[in-house]
Amino acid sequence: MNDSRPLVSVIILNWNGRAYLKECLDSLAAQTFRDFETILVDNGSKDESAGYVRNTYPWVRLVELTENTGFAAGNNRGLAEAHGVQHIVTLNNDTKIVPEFLAELVRAVNADSGIGMVAAKMLNFFQQGRIDSVGVRPTKAGLGENIGVGKTDEGQFDKPEEVFGPCAGAALYRRKMLEDVGFFDADFFAYYEDLDLAWRGRLAGWKAVTAPRAVAYHVHSATGGRMSPFTVYQVQRNKWYVLLKNWPAILLLRHLARILGYDAAALFLALLRGRFVQALRARLCVLRDFPVLMRKRREVARLRRLNDDQTARLLVSGNSALRTFIRKMGSGI
């Protein structure tokens, strides 16, 4: 019997994003690669997003939730509904993709059966010559950063290359990898869930690459808000979730002074910007969740295929040290 299911499932999470949906869904409809389905998970929107999609885009499978479950849990619900047999694509609702987007992601992942993740090139929606992300990577200071963010796109990332992992705003994940290591951790709610997933995939031996011609134009921080109390709390909490779940003990000890130094700087900057309460609450939640994080850490360790030296090579020093850190504080690091 022939399997009529699509090769790819595209999951779009939406929360009060009706203003962005036309650009996003119209660009999906124009894809040159056609063997895909689209699932839009509406996270309890109050702006009539669900009705708009139902009436205007009948080819989109709509999953309506009664409340905002967060980016991680919402995408997990989309995965539960997905029929794609080979790959899952996550796409932000505030993106517009080029016609070759899906074709390029699939071409990149098919180049090697060991590739589990593919990062698209995300450019700023309003300044299309400026890069938002060509993947994510962990730094020795315990932070996660979007590769290339804020830089002018001069073709410096146009050659496909290995990367730590993709930004989940425009990413492809091999279903076989997700069956191996799981999808997003719902406890993250939003932010750093893609770095956490990339860690689990890389530690289990899966590779990640870029697909530079899979371009997505992105309205940065359209949902969470730049330097909002919500963003500060989520990012500063989830940074520690990633560290405690995934980093081998030897690397935590080796870089502990730098990690703690940057964390102290984050607290100080949060104080200066009127976000100290959120930053403090983030760390108290990490202490509360410590037993759960240790259980998850043991689960990650059971899947680990890389040794300590191989894992250490995944870390980068980060861009421009303290100056970049201060700039990135605008996103609540």
mmCIF file of C-alpha atoms in Angstrom:
data_model
loop_
_atom_site.group_PDB
_atom_site.id
_atom_site.type_symbol
_atom_site.label_atom_id
_atom_site.label_comp_id
_atom_site.label_asym_id
_atom_site.label_seq_id
_atom_site.Cartn_x
_atom_site.Cartn_y
_atom_site.Cartn_z
ATOM 1 C CA MET A 1 0.000 0.000 0.000
ATOM 2 C CA ASN A 2 1.325 3.410 -0.945
ATOM 3 C CA ASP A 3 1.855 5.890 1.878
ATOM 4 C CA SER A 4 -0.092 9.009 0.934
ATOM 5 C CA ARG A 5 1.197 11.064 3.815
ATOM 6 C CA PRO A 6 3.323 14.130 2.980
ATOM 7 C CA LEU A 7 7.076 14.116 3.379
ATOM 8 C CA VAL A 8 7.086 17.375 5.345
ATOM 9 C CA SER A 9 4.840 18.899 7.982
ATOM 10 C CA VAL A 10 5.101 22.667 8.502
ATOM 11 C CA ILE A 11 4.042 23.786 11.967
ATOM 12 C CA ILE A 12 3.190 27.443 12.529
ATOM 13 C CA LEU A 13 2.426 28.630 16.032
ATOM 14 C CA ASN A 14 0.191 31.667 16.292
ATOM 15 C CA TRP A 15 -0.746 33.880 19.208
ATOM 16 C CA ASN A 16 -2.615 37.076 18.321
ATOM 17 C CA GLY A 17 -0.678 37.269 15.072
ATOM 18 C CA ARG A 18 -3.435 37.780 12.540
ATOM 19 C CA ALA A 19 -1.628 40.838 11.136
ATOM 20 C CA TYR A 20 1.276 38.609 10.032
ATOM 21 C CA LEU A 21 -0.588 35.564 8.743
ATOM 22 C CA LYS A 22 -1.343 36.692 5.187
ATOM 23 C CA GLU A 23 2.344 37.224 4.336
ATOM 24 C CA CYS A 24 3.312 33.951 5.987
ATOM 25 C CA LEU A 25 0.615 31.713 4.521
ATOM 26 C CA ASP A 26 0.673 33.267 1.051
ATOM 27 C CA SER A 27 4.409 32.589 0.880
ATOM 28 C CA LEU A 28 3.820 28.976 1.918
ATOM 29 C CA ALA A 29 1.214 28.583 -0.812
ATOM 30 C CA ALA A 30 3.807 29.692 -3.383
ATOM 31 C CA GLN A 31 6.401 27.023 -2.509
ATOM 32 C CA THR A 32 8.069 25.131 -5.351
ATOM 33 C CA PHE A 33 8.266 22.022 -3.128
ATOM 34 C CA ARG A 34 4.703 20.713 -2.872
ATOM 35 C CA ASP A 35 4.864 17.526 -0.788
ATOM 36 C CA PHE A 36 3.977 19.189 2.506
ATOM 37 C CA GLU A 37 1.094 19.933 4.833
ATOM 38 C CA THR A 38 0.598 23.025 6.959
ATOM 39 C CA ILE A 39 -0.584 22.918 10.549
ATOM 40 C CA LEU A 40 -1.358 26.181 12.300
ATOM 41 C CA VAL A 41 -1.656 25.910 16.071
ATOM 42 C CA ASP A 42 -3.567 28.860 17.467
ATOM 43 C CA ASN A 43 -2.499 29.447 21.058
ATOM 44 C CA GLY A 44 -5.722 30.915 22.384
ATOM 45 C CA SER A 45 -5.638 34.088 20.272
ATOM 46 C CA LYS A 46 -8.152 36.873 20.946
ATOM 47 C CA ASP A 47 -7.773 38.632 17.585
ATOM 48 C CA GLU A 48 -9.918 36.326 15.414
ATOM 49 C CA SER A 49 -6.833 34.657 13.952
ATOM 50 C CA ALA A 50 -8.469 31.228 13.921
ATOM 51 C CA GLY A 51 -11.558 32.399 12.066
ATOM 52 C CA TYR A 52 -9.417 34.252 9.538
ATOM 53 C CA VAL A 53 -7.368 31.144 8.772
ATOM 54 C CA ARG A 54 -10.421 28.896 8.647
ATOM 55 C CA ASN A 55 -12.209 31.127 6.168
ATOM 56 C CA THR A 56 -9.281 32.280 4.030
ATOM 57 C CA TYR A 57 -6.892 29.313 3.980
ATOM 58 C CA PRO A 58 -8.938 26.097 3.992
ATOM 59 C CA TRP A 59 -5.848 24.071 3.044
ATOM 60 C CA VAL A 60 -4.285 24.883 6.434
ATOM 61 C CA ARG A 61 -5.073 22.373 9.179
ATOM 62 C CA LEU A 62 -6.109 24.479 12.148
ATOM 63 C CA VAL A 63 -5.549 23.344 15.727
ATOM 64 C CA GLU A 64 -7.276 25.659 18.198
ATOM 65 C CA LEU A 65 -6.112 25.768 21.808
ATOM 66 C CA THR A 66 -8.095 27.526 24.500
ATOM 67 C CA GLU A 67 -5.099 29.207 26.134
ATOM 68 C CA ASN A 68 -1.548 30.273 25.390
ATOM 69 C CA THR A 69 0.516 27.167 26.081
ATOM 70 C CA GLY A 70 3.786 28.748 24.937
ATOM 71 C CA PHE A 71 6.018 28.240 21.921
ATOM 72 C CA ALA A 72 7.356 24.882 23.067
ATOM 73 C CA ALA A 73 4.110 23.169 24.070
ATOM 74 C CA GLY A 74 2.233 24.675 21.138
ATOM 75 C CA ASN A 75 4.696 23.222 18.646
ATOM 76 C CA ASN A 76 4.564 19.903 20.490
ATOM 77 C CA ARG A 77 0.809 19.871 19.933
ATOM 78 C CA GLY A 78 1.447 20.543 16.264
ATOM 79 C CA LEU A 79 3.825 17.595 16.115
ATOM 80 C CA ALA A 80 1.146 15.348 17.611
ATOM 81 C CA GLU A 81 -1.106 16.305 14.689
ATOM 82 C CA ALA A 82 1.605 16.089 12.010
ATOM 83 C CA HIS A 83 1.478 13.451 9.269
ATOM 84 C CA GLY A 84 4.831 14.314 7.667
ATOM 85 C CA VAL A 85 6.790 11.077 7.426
ATOM 86 C CA GLN A 86 10.305 12.462 7.131
ATOM 87 C CA HIS A 87 10.683 16.045 8.320
ATOM 88 C CA ILE A 88 9.127 18.674 10.550
ATOM 89 C CA VAL A 89 9.530 22.369 9.733
ATOM 90 C CA THR A 90 8.875 24.996 12.393
ATOM 91 C CA LEU A 91 8.051 28.455 11.096
ATOM 92 C CA ASN A 92 7.246 31.635 12.964
ATOM 93 C CA ASN A 93 3.952 33.287 12.094
ATOM 94 C CA ASP A 94 5.794 36.597 11.528
ATOM 95 C CA THR A 95 7.843 35.333 8.582
ATOM 96 C CA LYS A 96 7.660 35.518 4.806
ATOM 97 C CA ILE A 97 9.594 32.806 2.980
ATOM 98 C CA VAL A 98 11.022 32.644 -0.533
ATOM 99 C CA PRO A 99 9.452 30.126 -2.974
ATOM 100 C CA GLU A 100 12.474 27.808 -2.725
ATOM 101 C CA PHE A 101 12.446 27.744 1.099
ATOM 102 C CA LEU A 102 11.149 24.207 1.659
ATOM 103 C CA ALA A 103 12.974 22.785 -1.349
ATOM 104 C CA GLU A 104 16.297 24.101 -0.051
ATOM 105 C CA LEU A 105 15.716 22.792 3.483
ATOM 106 C CA VAL A 106 14.881 19.337 2.151
ATOM 107 C CA ARG A 107 17.843 19.350 -0.229
ATOM 108 C CA ALA A 108 20.186 20.193 2.650
ATOM 109 C CA VAL A 109 18.912 17.487 5.005
ATOM 110 C CA ASN A 110 18.932 14.843 2.259
ATOM 111 C CA ALA A 111 22.641 15.375 1.653
ATOM 112 C CA ASP A 112 23.552 13.188 4.661
ATOM 113 C CA SER A 113 21.477 10.745 6.710
ATOM 114 C CA GLY A 114 23.327 11.943 9.826
ATOM 115 C CA ILE A 115 21.930 15.471 9.500
ATOM 116 C CA GLY A 116 19.116 15.983 11.980
ATOM 117 C CA MET A 117 18.621 19.752 11.791
ATOM 118 C CA VAL A 118 18.791 22.459 9.129
ATOM 119 C CA ALA A 119 18.975 26.199 9.776
ATOM 120 C CA ALA A 120 17.401 28.618 7.329
ATOM 121 C CA LYS A 121 18.777 32.101 6.712
ATOM 122 C CA MET A 122 16.568 34.553 8.580
ATOM 123 C CA LEU A 123 16.723 38.167 7.420
ATOM 124 C CA ASN A 124 15.042 41.155 8.994
ATOM 125 C CA PHE A 125 11.603 41.770 7.495
ATOM 126 C CA PHE A 126 11.971 45.551 7.434
ATOM 127 C CA GLN A 127 15.717 45.767 6.708
ATOM 128 C CA GLN A 128 16.142 42.862 4.327
ATOM 129 C CA GLY A 129 19.891 43.279 4.056
ATOM 130 C CA ARG A 130 20.300 42.642 7.789
ATOM 131 C CA ILE A 131 20.662 39.177 9.281
ATOM 132 C CA ASP A 132 18.484 37.910 12.131
ATOM 133 C CA SER A 133 19.909 34.382 12.319
ATOM 134 C CA VAL A 134 21.735 31.713 10.365
ATOM 135 C CA GLY A 135 21.603 29.300 13.271
ATOM 136 C CA VAL A 136 22.180 29.252 17.013
ATOM 137 C CA ARG A 137 25.226 28.376 19.091
ATOM 138 C CA PRO A 138 26.207 28.141 22.760
ATOM 139 C CA THR A 139 28.932 30.351 24.200
ATOM 140 C CA LYS A 140 31.430 29.599 26.934
ATOM 141 C CA ALA A 141 29.624 32.193 29.069
ATOM 142 C CA GLY A 142 26.536 29.978 29.146
ATOM 143 C CA LEU A 143 24.565 32.128 26.733
ATOM 144 C CA GLY A 144 22.916 31.230 23.460
ATOM 145 C CA GLU A 145 23.309 33.496 20.471
ATOM 146 C CA ASN A 146 21.905 33.796 16.987
ATOM 147 C CA ILE A 147 24.739 33.541 14.494
ATOM 148 C CA GLY A 148 25.118 36.654 12.371
ATOM 149 C CA VAL A 149 22.429 38.648 14.184
ATOM 150 C CA GLY A 150 22.538 42.350 13.336
ATOM 151 C CA LYS A 151 25.179 41.957 10.628
ATOM 152 C CA THR A 152 24.788 43.186 7.071
ATOM 153 C CA ASP A 153 24.192 40.301 4.686
ATOM 154 C CA GLU A 154 27.203 40.482 2.365
ATOM 155 C CA GLY A 155 27.171 36.836 1.323
ATOM 156 C CA GLN A 156 29.421 35.767 4.197
ATOM 157 C CA PHE A 157 26.974 32.984 5.130
ATOM 158 C CA ASP A 158 26.020 31.911 1.609
ATOM 159 C CA LYS A 159 28.093 28.731 1.678
ATOM 160 C CA PRO A 160 26.338 25.785 3.385
ATOM 161 C CA GLU A 161 28.216 24.780 6.512
ATOM 162 C CA GLU A 162 27.877 22.884 9.745
ATOM 163 C CA VAL A 163 26.273 24.809 12.584
ATOM 164 C CA PHE A 164 25.365 23.984 16.184
ATOM 165 C CA GLY A 165 21.638 24.137 15.524
ATOM 166 C CA PRO A 166 18.845 26.132 13.901
ATOM 167 C CA CYS A 167 16.724 28.953 15.222
ATOM 168 C CA ALA A 168 13.277 27.385 15.536
ATOM 169 C CA GLY A 169 11.692 30.408 13.870
ATOM 170 C CA ALA A 170 12.667 28.830 10.525
ATOM 171 C CA ALA A 171 14.060 25.332 10.890
ATOM 172 C CA LEU A 172 13.822 21.772 9.650
ATOM 173 C CA TYR A 173 14.085 18.779 11.986
ATOM 174 C CA ARG A 174 14.409 15.204 10.788
ATOM 175 C CA ARG A 175 11.554 13.203 12.282
ATOM 176 C CA LYS A 176 13.916 10.319 13.048
ATOM 177 C CA MET A 177 16.008 12.648 15.226
ATOM 178 C CA LEU A 178 12.920 13.832 17.084
ATOM 179 C CA GLU A 179 11.958 10.218 17.715
ATOM 180 C CA ASP A 180 15.456 9.765 19.157
ATOM 181 C CA VAL A 181 15.784 12.838 21.414
ATOM 182 C CA GLY A 182 12.278 14.317 21.644
ATOM 183 C CA PHE A 183 10.894 17.666 20.503
ATOM 184 C CA PHE A 184 10.734 20.888 22.521
ATOM 185 C CA ASP A 185 10.735 20.826 26.317
ATOM 186 C CA ALA A 186 7.363 22.327 27.265
ATOM 187 C CA ASP A 187 8.770 23.654 30.555
ATOM 188 C CA PHE A 188 10.720 26.277 28.596
ATOM 189 C CA PHE A 189 7.442 27.869 27.432
ATOM 190 C CA ALA A 190 9.315 30.292 25.118
ATOM 191 C CA TYR A 191 12.947 31.157 24.292
ATOM 192 C CA TYR A 192 16.011 28.878 24.355
ATOM 193 C CA GLU A 193 13.859 25.825 23.602
ATOM 194 C CA ASP A 194 15.586 25.552 20.215
ATOM 195 C CA LEU A 195 19.048 25.714 21.815
ATOM 196 C CA ASP A 196 17.999 22.988 24.246
ATOM 197 C CA LEU A 197 16.768 20.791 21.391
ATOM 198 C CA ALA A 198 19.961 21.441 19.437
ATOM 199 C CA TRP A 199 22.004 20.374 22.472
ATOM 200 C CA ARG A 200 20.089 17.118 22.782
ATOM 201 C CA GLY A 201 20.450 16.421 19.081
ATOM 202 C CA ARG A 202 24.159 17.213 18.945
ATOM 203 C CA LEU A 203 24.982 15.257 22.114
ATOM 204 C CA ALA A 204 23.187 12.263 20.602
ATOM 205 C CA GLY A 205 25.432 12.485 17.535
ATOM 206 C CA TRP A 206 23.174 14.255 15.040
ATOM 207 C CA LYS A 207 24.589 17.000 12.831
ATOM 208 C CA ALA A 208 23.158 20.386 11.880
ATOM 209 C CA VAL A 209 23.813 22.414 8.728
ATOM 210 C CA THR A 210 22.730 25.670 7.139
ATOM 211 C CA ALA A 211 20.628 26.087 4.002
ATOM 212 C CA PRO A 212 21.522 29.660 2.978
ATOM 213 C CA ARG A 213 19.069 29.792 0.065
ATOM 214 C CA ALA A 214 16.179 28.908 2.347
ATOM 215 C CA VAL A 215 15.484 32.540 3.191
ATOM 216 C CA ALA A 216 12.850 33.711 5.666
ATOM 217 C CA TYR A 217 12.151 37.393 6.271
ATOM 218 C CA HIS A 218 11.377 37.804 9.950
ATOM 219 C CA VAL A 219 9.679 40.453 12.091
ATOM 220 C CA HIS A 220 12.023 40.121 15.090
ATOM 221 C CA SER A 221 10.413 39.870 18.574
ATOM 222 C CA ALA A 222 6.930 40.506 17.216
ATOM 223 C CA THR A 223 5.271 38.347 19.871
ATOM 224 C CA GLY A 224 7.359 38.492 23.036
ATOM 225 C CA GLY A 225 8.509 42.086 22.774
ATOM 226 C CA ARG A 226 12.111 43.214 23.033
ATOM 227 C CA MET A 227 13.235 43.633 26.660
ATOM 228 C CA SER A 228 9.698 43.081 27.953
ATOM 229 C CA PRO A 229 9.311 41.707 31.505
ATOM 230 C CA PHE A 230 8.131 38.434 29.953
ATOM 231 C CA THR A 231 11.208 38.150 27.735
ATOM 232 C CA VAL A 232 13.657 38.965 30.532
ATOM 233 C CA TYR A 233 12.125 36.336 32.812
ATOM 234 C CA GLN A 234 11.937 33.612 30.162
ATOM 235 C CA VAL A 235 15.427 34.109 28.729
ATOM 236 C CA GLN A 236 17.227 34.420 32.043
ATOM 237 C CA ARG A 237 15.453 31.378 33.461
ATOM 238 C CA ASN A 238 15.795 29.217 30.369
ATOM 239 C CA LYS A 239 19.499 29.957 29.999
ATOM 240 C CA TRP A 240 20.004 28.055 33.264
ATOM 241 C CA TYR A 241 17.624 25.311 32.179
ATOM 242 C CA VAL A 242 19.875 24.652 29.177
ATOM 243 C CA LEU A 243 23.059 24.690 31.252
ATOM 244 C CA LEU A 244 21.816 22.346 33.939
ATOM 245 C CA LYS A 245 20.123 19.929 31.560
ATOM 246 C CA ASN A 246 22.782 19.585 28.894
ATOM 247 C CA TRP A 247 26.274 20.741 29.804
ATOM 248 C CA PRO A 248 28.661 17.986 30.942
ATOM 249 C CA ALA A 249 29.923 18.591 34.493
ATOM 250 C CA ILE A 250 33.517 19.094 33.358
ATOM 251 C CA LEU A 251 32.494 21.944 31.041
ATOM 252 C CA LEU A 252 30.332 23.576 33.694
ATOM 253 C CA LEU A 253 33.275 23.563 36.105
ATOM 254 C CA ARG A 254 35.746 24.750 33.472
ATOM 255 C CA HIS A 255 33.646 27.766 32.514
ATOM 256 C CA LEU A 256 31.846 28.402 35.807
ATOM 257 C CA ALA A 257 33.640 31.666 36.598
ATOM 258 C CA ARG A 258 32.724 33.131 33.220
ATOM 259 C CA ILE A 259 29.138 31.855 33.454
ATOM 260 C CA LEU A 260 28.644 33.369 36.895
ATOM 261 C CA GLY A 261 30.317 36.631 35.870
ATOM 262 C CA TYR A 262 27.978 37.117 32.946
ATOM 263 C CA ASP A 263 25.013 36.094 35.063
ATOM 264 C CA ALA A 264 25.912 38.740 37.656
ATOM 265 C CA ALA A 265 26.211 41.302 34.873
ATOM 266 C CA ALA A 266 22.769 40.283 33.590
ATOM 267 C CA LEU A 267 21.282 40.847 37.038
ATOM 268 C CA PHE A 268 22.941 44.253 37.299
ATOM 269 C CA LEU A 269 21.739 45.344 33.875
ATOM 270 C CA ALA A 270 18.249 44.107 34.711
ATOM 271 C CA LEU A 271 18.361 46.300 37.813
ATOM 272 C CA LEU A 272 19.394 49.329 35.744
ATOM 273 C CA ARG A 273 16.569 48.723 33.265
ATOM 274 C CA GLY A 274 13.818 48.140 35.800
ATOM 275 C CA ARG A 275 13.617 44.388 35.269
ATOM 276 C CA PHE A 276 15.332 43.116 38.425
ATOM 277 C CA VAL A 277 12.198 41.476 39.860
ATOM 278 C CA GLN A 278 11.764 39.371 36.722
ATOM 279 C CA ALA A 279 15.461 38.465 36.649
ATOM 280 C CA LEU A 280 15.453 37.438 40.304
ATOM 281 C CA ARG A 281 12.263 35.431 39.913
ATOM 282 C CA ALA A 282 13.855 33.588 36.985
ATOM 283 C CA ARG A 283 16.687 32.345 39.176
ATOM 284 C CA LEU A 284 14.386 31.402 42.041
ATOM 285 C CA CYS A 285 12.385 29.279 39.611
ATOM 286 C CA VAL A 286 15.573 27.504 38.558
ATOM 287 C CA LEU A 287 16.256 26.629 42.207
ATOM 288 C CA ARG A 288 12.691 25.392 42.610
ATOM 289 C CA ASP A 289 12.954 23.270 39.460
ATOM 290 C CA PHE A 290 16.417 21.893 40.231
ATOM 291 C CA PRO A 291 15.225 18.322 41.044
ATOM 292 C CA VAL A 292 13.263 18.151 37.779
ATOM 293 C CA LEU A 293 16.232 19.490 35.832
ATOM 294 C CA MET A 294 18.481 16.808 37.344
ATOM 295 C CA ARG A 295 16.043 14.122 36.219
ATOM 296 C CA LYS A 296 16.041 15.568 32.711
ATOM 297 C CA ARG A 297 19.837 15.773 32.837
ATOM 298 C CA ARG A 298 20.033 12.035 33.435
ATOM 299 C CA GLU A 299 17.736 11.429 30.467
ATOM 300 C CA VAL A 300 19.954 13.552 28.208
ATOM 301 C CA ALA A 301 23.063 11.741 29.473
ATOM 302 C CA ARG A 302 21.596 8.366 28.479
ATOM 303 C CA LEU A 303 21.339 9.537 24.858
ATOM 304 C CA ARG A 304 24.792 11.125 24.754
ATOM 305 C CA ARG A 305 27.216 9.886 22.102
ATOM 306 C CA LEU A 306 29.855 12.645 22.216
ATOM 307 C CA ASN A 307 32.757 12.588 24.654
ATOM 308 C CA ASP A 308 33.819 15.626 26.689
ATOM 309 C CA ASP A 309 36.426 16.803 24.159
ATOM 310 C CA GLN A 310 33.966 16.598 21.273
ATOM 311 C CA THR A 311 31.371 18.461 23.319
ATOM 312 C CA ALA A 312 33.848 21.169 24.326
ATOM 313 C CA ARG A 313 34.467 21.947 20.665
ATOM 314 C CA LEU A 314 30.800 22.858 20.260
ATOM 315 C CA LEU A 315 31.229 25.930 22.477
ATOM 316 C CA VAL A 316 32.301 29.303 21.091
ATOM 317 C CA SER A 317 33.762 32.305 22.849
ATOM 318 C CA GLY A 318 30.980 34.608 21.624
ATOM 319 C CA ASN A 319 31.028 37.894 19.741
ATOM 320 C CA SER A 320 32.746 41.023 21.055
ATOM 321 C CA ALA A 321 32.513 39.887 24.678
ATOM 322 C CA LEU A 322 31.036 42.441 27.084
ATOM 323 C CA ARG A 323 30.019 45.016 24.459
ATOM 324 C CA THR A 324 27.900 42.489 22.618
ATOM 325 C CA PHE A 325 26.570 41.189 25.916
ATOM 326 C CA ILE A 326 25.326 44.657 26.863
ATOM 327 C CA ARG A 327 23.686 45.070 23.467
ATOM 328 C CA LYS A 328 22.056 41.674 23.717
ATOM 329 C CA MET A 329 20.692 42.565 27.134
ATOM 330 C CA GLY A 330 18.003 44.317 25.109
ATOM 331 C CA SER A 331 16.648 40.816 24.480
ATOM 332 C CA GLY A 332 16.811 39.957 28.174
ATOM 333 C CA ILE A 333 19.896 37.732 28.372
#
